[in-house]
Each structure stands twice: as structure tokens, then as C-alpha cells.
Backbone as JSON, one array per atom type, in Angstrom:
{
  "sequence": "MPALGDPPNYSTPRTLGLAVMSVLGALAHFTLGALDYEHVSRYLGLAVMLLAGLLLVYGVLTLIRYVEAITSMEDPHARTPMYDTPHERLTYHLGVGLNGLAAASALAWAVGGELPVWHLAAGAANLFAVWLAWLTRPVTERP",
  "N": [[97.53, 100.06, 137.62], [94.83, 99.61, 139.67], [91.97, 96.86, 139.37], [89.07, 97.6, 138.0], [86.54, 97.67, 140.01], [87.82, 96.77, 142.37], [88.78, 97.45, 145.91], [89.55, 100.74, 147.22], [93.14, 101.8, 147.73], [93.37, 103.08, 149.86], [91.23, 102.06, 151.66], [91.69, 99.59, 152.87], [92.47, 97.32, 155.45], [94.95, 97.18, 156.14], [95.84, 99.92, 155.83], [94.1, 101.18, 157.88], [95.6, 99.65, 160.09], [98.28, 101.07, 159.63], [97.7, 103.6, 160.11], [97.11, 103.57, 163.02], [99.14, 102.18, 163.77], [100.99, 104.18, 163.78], [99.94, 106.16, 164.96], [100.16, 105.13, 167.61], [102.74, 104.71, 168.03], [103.89, 107.35, 167.58], [102.77, 108.58, 170.16], [104.2, 107.13, 171.77], [106.92, 107.56, 171.92], [106.66, 110.45, 172.29], [106.11, 110.45, 175.17], [108.15, 108.68, 175.93], [110.29, 110.23, 175.11], [109.65, 112.67, 176.75], [110.14, 111.23, 179.27], [113.0, 110.22, 179.19], [114.16, 112.61, 178.81], [116.22, 113.82, 179.97], [118.5, 112.17, 180.08], [119.56, 111.69, 177.76], [120.37, 113.79, 175.45], [119.64, 117.18, 174.77], [118.98, 118.17, 172.81], [118.45, 115.96, 171.11], [116.53, 115.06, 172.09], [114.52, 117.2, 171.64], [114.32, 116.73, 168.97], [113.55, 114.09, 168.72], [110.84, 114.34, 169.66], [109.83, 116.4, 168.03], [110.03, 114.94, 165.65], [107.91, 112.82, 166.48], [105.64, 114.67, 166.55], [105.4, 114.65, 163.84], [104.95, 112.44, 163.2], [102.65, 112.02, 164.48], [100.83, 113.64, 163.03], [100.87, 112.94, 160.63], [99.74, 110.09, 161.12], [96.89, 110.69, 162.02], [95.88, 112.07, 159.82], [96.26, 110.13, 157.9], [94.41, 107.87, 159.11], [92.07, 109.12, 158.31], [91.74, 109.63, 156.02], [91.7, 106.91, 155.49], [89.03, 106.58, 156.76], [87.45, 108.14, 155.04], [87.79, 106.9, 152.79], [86.32, 104.34, 153.1], [83.69, 105.58, 153.74], [83.17, 106.81, 151.27], [83.17, 104.72, 149.35], [80.51, 103.43, 149.38], [79.12, 105.71, 148.42], [76.66, 106.89, 146.13], [77.28, 108.88, 144.24], [79.87, 109.58, 143.77], [82.4, 112.0, 143.81], [85.17, 112.47, 143.66], [87.99, 110.87, 141.75], [89.21, 107.84, 142.91], [91.5, 106.38, 142.65], [94.96, 105.97, 142.04], [96.2, 108.21, 142.61], [98.28, 111.39, 143.2], [98.97, 111.82, 146.11], [98.04, 109.68, 147.15], [100.68, 107.92, 146.58], [102.4, 109.18, 147.77], [101.84, 109.29, 150.11], [102.21, 106.78, 151.33], [105.29, 106.43, 151.13], [105.81, 108.74, 152.53], [104.88, 107.33, 155.07], [106.76, 105.25, 155.49], [108.91, 106.68, 155.52], [108.92, 108.62, 157.56], [108.09, 106.8, 159.79], [110.51, 104.73, 159.61], [112.54, 106.73, 160.26], [111.81, 107.34, 162.84], [112.0, 104.87, 164.19], [114.89, 104.39, 163.85], [115.77, 106.59, 165.42], [114.7, 105.49, 168.03], [116.19, 103.16, 168.54], [118.65, 104.32, 168.84], [118.13, 105.99, 171.3], [117.38, 103.69, 173.04], [119.81, 103.02, 173.13], [121.41, 105.24, 174.63], [119.92, 105.89, 176.8], [117.61, 105.35, 179.74], [115.47, 103.96, 179.69], [115.54, 101.15, 177.82], [114.16, 99.13, 177.16], [111.74, 100.05, 176.86], [111.72, 101.93, 174.69], [112.87, 100.36, 172.72], [110.68, 98.78, 172.33], [108.8, 100.82, 171.49], [110.19, 101.25, 169.03], [110.11, 98.82, 167.71], [107.01, 99.04, 167.02], [106.98, 101.17, 165.58], [108.78, 99.59, 163.32], [106.75, 98.16, 162.4], [104.83, 99.21, 161.69], [106.19, 100.57, 159.28], [106.48, 98.19, 157.55], [104.02, 97.53, 157.18], [103.25, 100.1, 155.83], [104.89, 99.43, 153.53], [103.56, 97.17, 152.58], [101.11, 98.21, 151.76], [101.48, 99.62, 149.76], [100.88, 101.73, 146.49], [99.88, 99.94, 143.58], [100.7, 100.68, 141.11], [103.55, 100.99, 141.61], [104.37, 98.48, 142.61], [106.63, 95.78, 141.62]],
  "CA": [[95.99, 100.48, 138.36], [93.67, 98.61, 140.09], [91.29, 96.4, 138.59], [87.5, 98.3, 138.35], [85.75, 97.16, 141.32], [88.56, 96.39, 143.43], [88.45, 98.47, 146.74], [90.71, 101.69, 146.95], [94.1, 101.43, 148.31], [93.05, 103.68, 151.26], [90.34, 101.66, 152.55], [92.23, 98.34, 153.05], [92.79, 97.12, 156.75], [96.39, 97.53, 156.13], [95.84, 101.43, 156.04], [93.75, 101.21, 159.3], [96.59, 99.34, 161.13], [99.4, 102.0, 159.24], [97.33, 104.79, 160.88], [96.98, 103.24, 164.23], [100.52, 102.18, 164.59], [101.71, 105.66, 163.73], [99.37, 107.32, 166.26], [100.77, 104.98, 169.06], [104.17, 105.1, 168.01], [104.18, 108.65, 168.2], [102.79, 108.9, 171.52], [105.25, 106.2, 172.6], [107.88, 108.67, 171.16], [106.2, 111.3, 173.1], [105.91, 109.85, 176.38], [109.44, 108.42, 176.24], [111.05, 111.62, 175.04], [109.4, 113.59, 177.99], [110.59, 110.84, 180.57], [113.77, 109.99, 179.29], [114.52, 113.59, 178.18], [117.71, 114.43, 180.33], [119.64, 111.55, 180.17], [120.54, 111.51, 176.45], [120.63, 115.09, 174.82], [118.43, 118.04, 175.08], [118.87, 118.31, 171.39], [117.97, 114.84, 170.54], [114.99, 115.15, 172.79], [113.52, 118.04, 171.16], [114.27, 116.4, 167.63], [112.54, 113.02, 168.56], [109.55, 114.63, 169.8], [109.4, 116.92, 166.67], [109.36, 113.57, 164.85], [106.88, 112.16, 166.83], [104.94, 115.26, 166.4], [105.21, 114.49, 162.05], [104.21, 111.02, 162.69], [101.12, 111.73, 164.9], [99.97, 113.98, 162.18], [100.65, 111.48, 159.67], [98.92, 109.16, 161.57], [95.73, 111.21, 162.21], [95.53, 112.34, 158.23], [95.92, 108.47, 157.09], [93.1, 107.63, 159.39], [90.96, 110.25, 158.1], [91.73, 109.33, 154.46], [90.91, 105.39, 155.67], [87.55, 106.68, 157.04], [86.72, 108.92, 153.65], [87.65, 105.97, 151.69], [85.36, 103.72, 153.7], [82.38, 105.97, 153.48], [82.89, 106.89, 149.68], [82.82, 103.25, 148.69], [78.93, 103.76, 149.6], [78.7, 107.07, 148.11], [76.29, 106.23, 144.92], [77.6, 109.67, 143.32], [81.04, 109.72, 143.82], [82.94, 113.15, 143.57], [86.78, 112.53, 143.11], [88.62, 109.4, 141.49], [89.81, 107.34, 144.07], [92.82, 105.43, 141.91], [96.3, 106.36, 141.59], [96.19, 109.95, 142.65], [99.54, 111.26, 143.54], [98.97, 111.8, 147.13], [98.38, 108.18, 147.57], [101.99, 107.53, 146.52], [103.22, 109.93, 148.65], [101.26, 108.89, 151.78], [102.94, 105.58, 151.7], [106.71, 106.9, 151.09], [105.85, 109.43, 154.02], [104.84, 106.22, 155.76], [108.22, 104.42, 155.52], [110.31, 107.34, 155.83], [108.69, 108.92, 159.04], [108.22, 105.42, 160.99], [111.88, 104.36, 159.69], [113.56, 107.42, 161.1], [111.18, 107.0, 164.24], [112.6, 103.59, 164.59], [116.17, 104.57, 164.26], [115.8, 107.08, 166.78], [114.12, 104.71, 169.15], [117.64, 102.45, 168.73], [119.56, 105.46, 169.59], [117.62, 106.35, 172.77], [117.79, 102.69, 173.84], [121.55, 102.87, 173.77], [121.51, 105.89, 175.69], [118.66, 106.04, 177.85], [117.58, 104.72, 181.02], [114.23, 102.69, 179.32], [115.67, 100.55, 176.83], [113.35, 97.72, 176.82], [110.43, 100.63, 176.25], [112.08, 102.33, 173.52], [112.98, 98.79, 171.49], [109.22, 98.6, 171.72], [108.37, 101.84, 170.4], [110.7, 101.21, 167.84], [109.29, 97.78, 167.03], [105.93, 99.63, 166.63], [107.56, 102.05, 163.9], [109.07, 99.2, 162.13], [105.51, 97.1, 161.88], [104.6, 100.4, 160.35], [107.08, 100.79, 158.18], [106.2, 97.42, 157.17], [102.31, 97.99, 156.27], [103.4, 100.96, 154.43], [105.69, 98.77, 152.11], [102.68, 96.34, 151.96], [100.07, 98.81, 151.17], [101.86, 101.01, 148.24], [100.0, 101.26, 145.18], [100.1, 98.58, 142.64], [101.73, 101.19, 140.19], [104.81, 100.91, 142.54], [104.98, 97.33, 142.82], [107.42, 95.24, 140.52]],
  "C": [[95.33, 99.31, 138.24], [92.69, 98.3, 139.36], [89.8, 97.18, 138.88], [86.99, 97.42, 139.04], [86.32, 96.61, 142.55], [88.49, 97.75, 144.53], [89.68, 99.52, 146.52], [91.63, 101.48, 147.8], [93.93, 101.96, 149.95], [91.98, 102.99, 152.57], [90.76, 100.03, 152.99], [92.69, 98.31, 154.81], [94.15, 97.59, 157.18], [96.61, 99.15, 156.67], [95.41, 101.78, 157.37], [94.99, 100.8, 160.35], [97.82, 100.54, 160.9], [98.86, 103.17, 160.34], [97.52, 104.7, 162.37], [98.33, 103.38, 164.73], [101.49, 103.13, 164.52], [101.66, 106.38, 164.51], [100.31, 106.64, 167.51], [101.93, 104.92, 168.99], [104.59, 106.44, 168.11], [103.72, 108.97, 169.35], [103.2, 107.8, 172.42], [106.52, 107.15, 172.66], [107.73, 109.94, 172.3], [106.85, 111.25, 174.51], [107.34, 109.8, 176.85], [110.48, 109.1, 176.23], [110.97, 112.3, 176.23], [110.29, 112.59, 179.3], [112.05, 110.48, 180.39], [114.86, 111.21, 178.63], [116.21, 114.2, 178.78], [118.84, 113.76, 180.46], [120.28, 111.19, 178.85], [120.96, 112.61, 175.8], [119.39, 115.46, 174.76], [118.06, 118.05, 173.58], [118.0, 117.13, 170.39], [116.46, 114.62, 170.9], [114.11, 115.89, 171.72], [113.1, 117.27, 169.42], [113.26, 115.14, 167.48], [111.13, 113.32, 168.86], [109.13, 115.71, 168.54], [108.85, 115.73, 165.63], [108.34, 113.1, 165.17], [105.72, 113.1, 166.6], [104.24, 114.85, 164.75], [104.52, 113.29, 162.34], [102.84, 110.92, 163.57], [100.12, 112.24, 163.81], [99.82, 113.05, 161.07], [99.72, 110.44, 159.89], [97.49, 109.51, 161.81], [95.12, 111.4, 160.51], [95.46, 110.75, 157.43], [94.91, 108.0, 157.67], [91.84, 108.26, 159.07], [90.9, 110.01, 156.7], [91.05, 107.88, 154.45], [89.56, 105.63, 156.1], [86.59, 107.47, 155.72], [86.48, 107.82, 152.81], [86.47, 105.03, 151.95], [83.77, 103.98, 153.25], [82.21, 106.26, 152.14], [82.7, 105.78, 148.93], [81.29, 103.27, 148.83], [78.21, 104.77, 148.95], [77.82, 106.9, 146.52], [76.8, 107.47, 143.79], [79.08, 110.34, 143.82], [81.98, 110.8, 143.12], [84.33, 113.2, 143.04], [86.84, 111.24, 142.53], [89.41, 109.29, 142.6], [91.16, 106.2, 144.01], [93.9, 106.23, 141.72], [96.26, 107.91, 141.57], [97.82, 110.06, 143.39], [99.83, 111.54, 145.28], [98.9, 110.55, 147.94], [99.73, 107.79, 147.4], [102.75, 108.27, 147.69], [102.99, 109.74, 150.19], [102.11, 107.75, 151.95], [104.38, 105.78, 151.81], [106.73, 107.53, 152.39], [105.86, 108.31, 155.12], [106.23, 105.59, 156.39], [109.04, 105.38, 155.88], [110.01, 107.82, 157.49], [108.62, 107.83, 160.12], [109.89, 104.98, 160.87], [112.87, 105.15, 160.71], [112.98, 107.43, 162.74], [111.96, 105.63, 165.14], [114.26, 103.74, 165.04], [116.37, 105.36, 165.44], [115.72, 106.62, 168.11], [115.47, 103.84, 169.33], [118.64, 103.32, 169.41], [119.23, 105.85, 171.05], [117.38, 105.08, 173.27], [119.16, 102.45, 174.31], [121.55, 103.71, 174.75], [120.91, 106.33, 176.57], [118.74, 105.07, 178.75], [116.31, 103.77, 180.75], [114.65, 101.96, 178.01], [114.93, 99.85, 176.34], [112.2, 98.67, 176.35], [110.73, 101.25, 174.73], [112.36, 101.52, 172.42], [111.43, 99.02, 171.48], [108.49, 99.55, 171.13], [108.78, 101.73, 169.11], [110.18, 99.86, 167.2], [107.64, 98.23, 166.65], [106.08, 99.91, 165.43], [107.81, 100.93, 163.06], [107.63, 98.39, 161.58], [105.08, 98.3, 161.13], [105.0, 100.47, 159.37], [106.69, 99.36, 157.02], [104.85, 96.96, 156.33], [102.31, 98.85, 155.76], [103.99, 100.32, 153.28], [104.56, 98.09, 151.63], [101.64, 97.29, 151.15], [100.5, 100.01, 149.93], [101.26, 100.75, 147.33], [100.39, 100.38, 144.58], [100.81, 99.04, 141.64], [103.04, 100.85, 140.72], [105.13, 99.61, 142.41], [105.77, 96.92, 141.47], [106.33, 94.04, 139.87]]
}
């Protein structure tokens, strides 16, 4: 449990970075999936675009949670507790999982596609987001 007075986990710059990198990675996978769709596999392309859609939703929701946490820190009459909620733990698990899958798919596309450097760049953005999600996991899950 964080100490009283510590900022909530969602209000950290790492959470903002996680949200932004997830959105950028999702947009990169959408674009590269559309450009390289015919060169790898139709089904792999559809799967990656679906994964990019989930990642986009995740990034936008994380960005919304960041903004809510920032604004609620200034609210003199907070209505909900901001520490150690179940969705807080799940948010970072999903961040690691979705971005990890996107990075793995970027590697697969880099091997079989026509734009390997761009796929690897999108995968690097996802790996950075995985790292940010790992660093921002709640204090209760750290050793």
C-alpha cells in the first residue's frame, strides 16, 4: 500500500508514457498492417489489426485514467478511493500482455513482410510500453 500522501499510481508520468506509447504502437500496427497486408497472411493481418484495436482502446482508457487521477488529486471532496483497486492491477497486466503480443507480432511481420525496419520500430515502441507497464505496476505487486 502506498504511503498516505503519495500520488496515485495512475497520476505518474510513466502512466502517461504508457498510454501514449500504446496509442502510437496501435496506430503504427494499423498502418503497417494495411500497407503490408498482402505480403504476409490475410489472417495474420486481421489478427494484428484486431490486436492493434484492443491496444488502441487500452491506450485511450489508460490516458483517461491518467487525466482523471490528475484532476481528482485537486478535488477537495474525492468520491472514490484511489489506491489499490482491482482494476489498477489489471490495467498494468493488460499493458504488459497487449504490448508484448504486439511486439511479438511485429517481429513476425518483420521476418515475412516488406517493411521490416518499420515493423521493428513499431515493436520497439511496444517493448518500451511493456517496460513502462512493468515499472508502473502497483506497489503491492513488487517484491
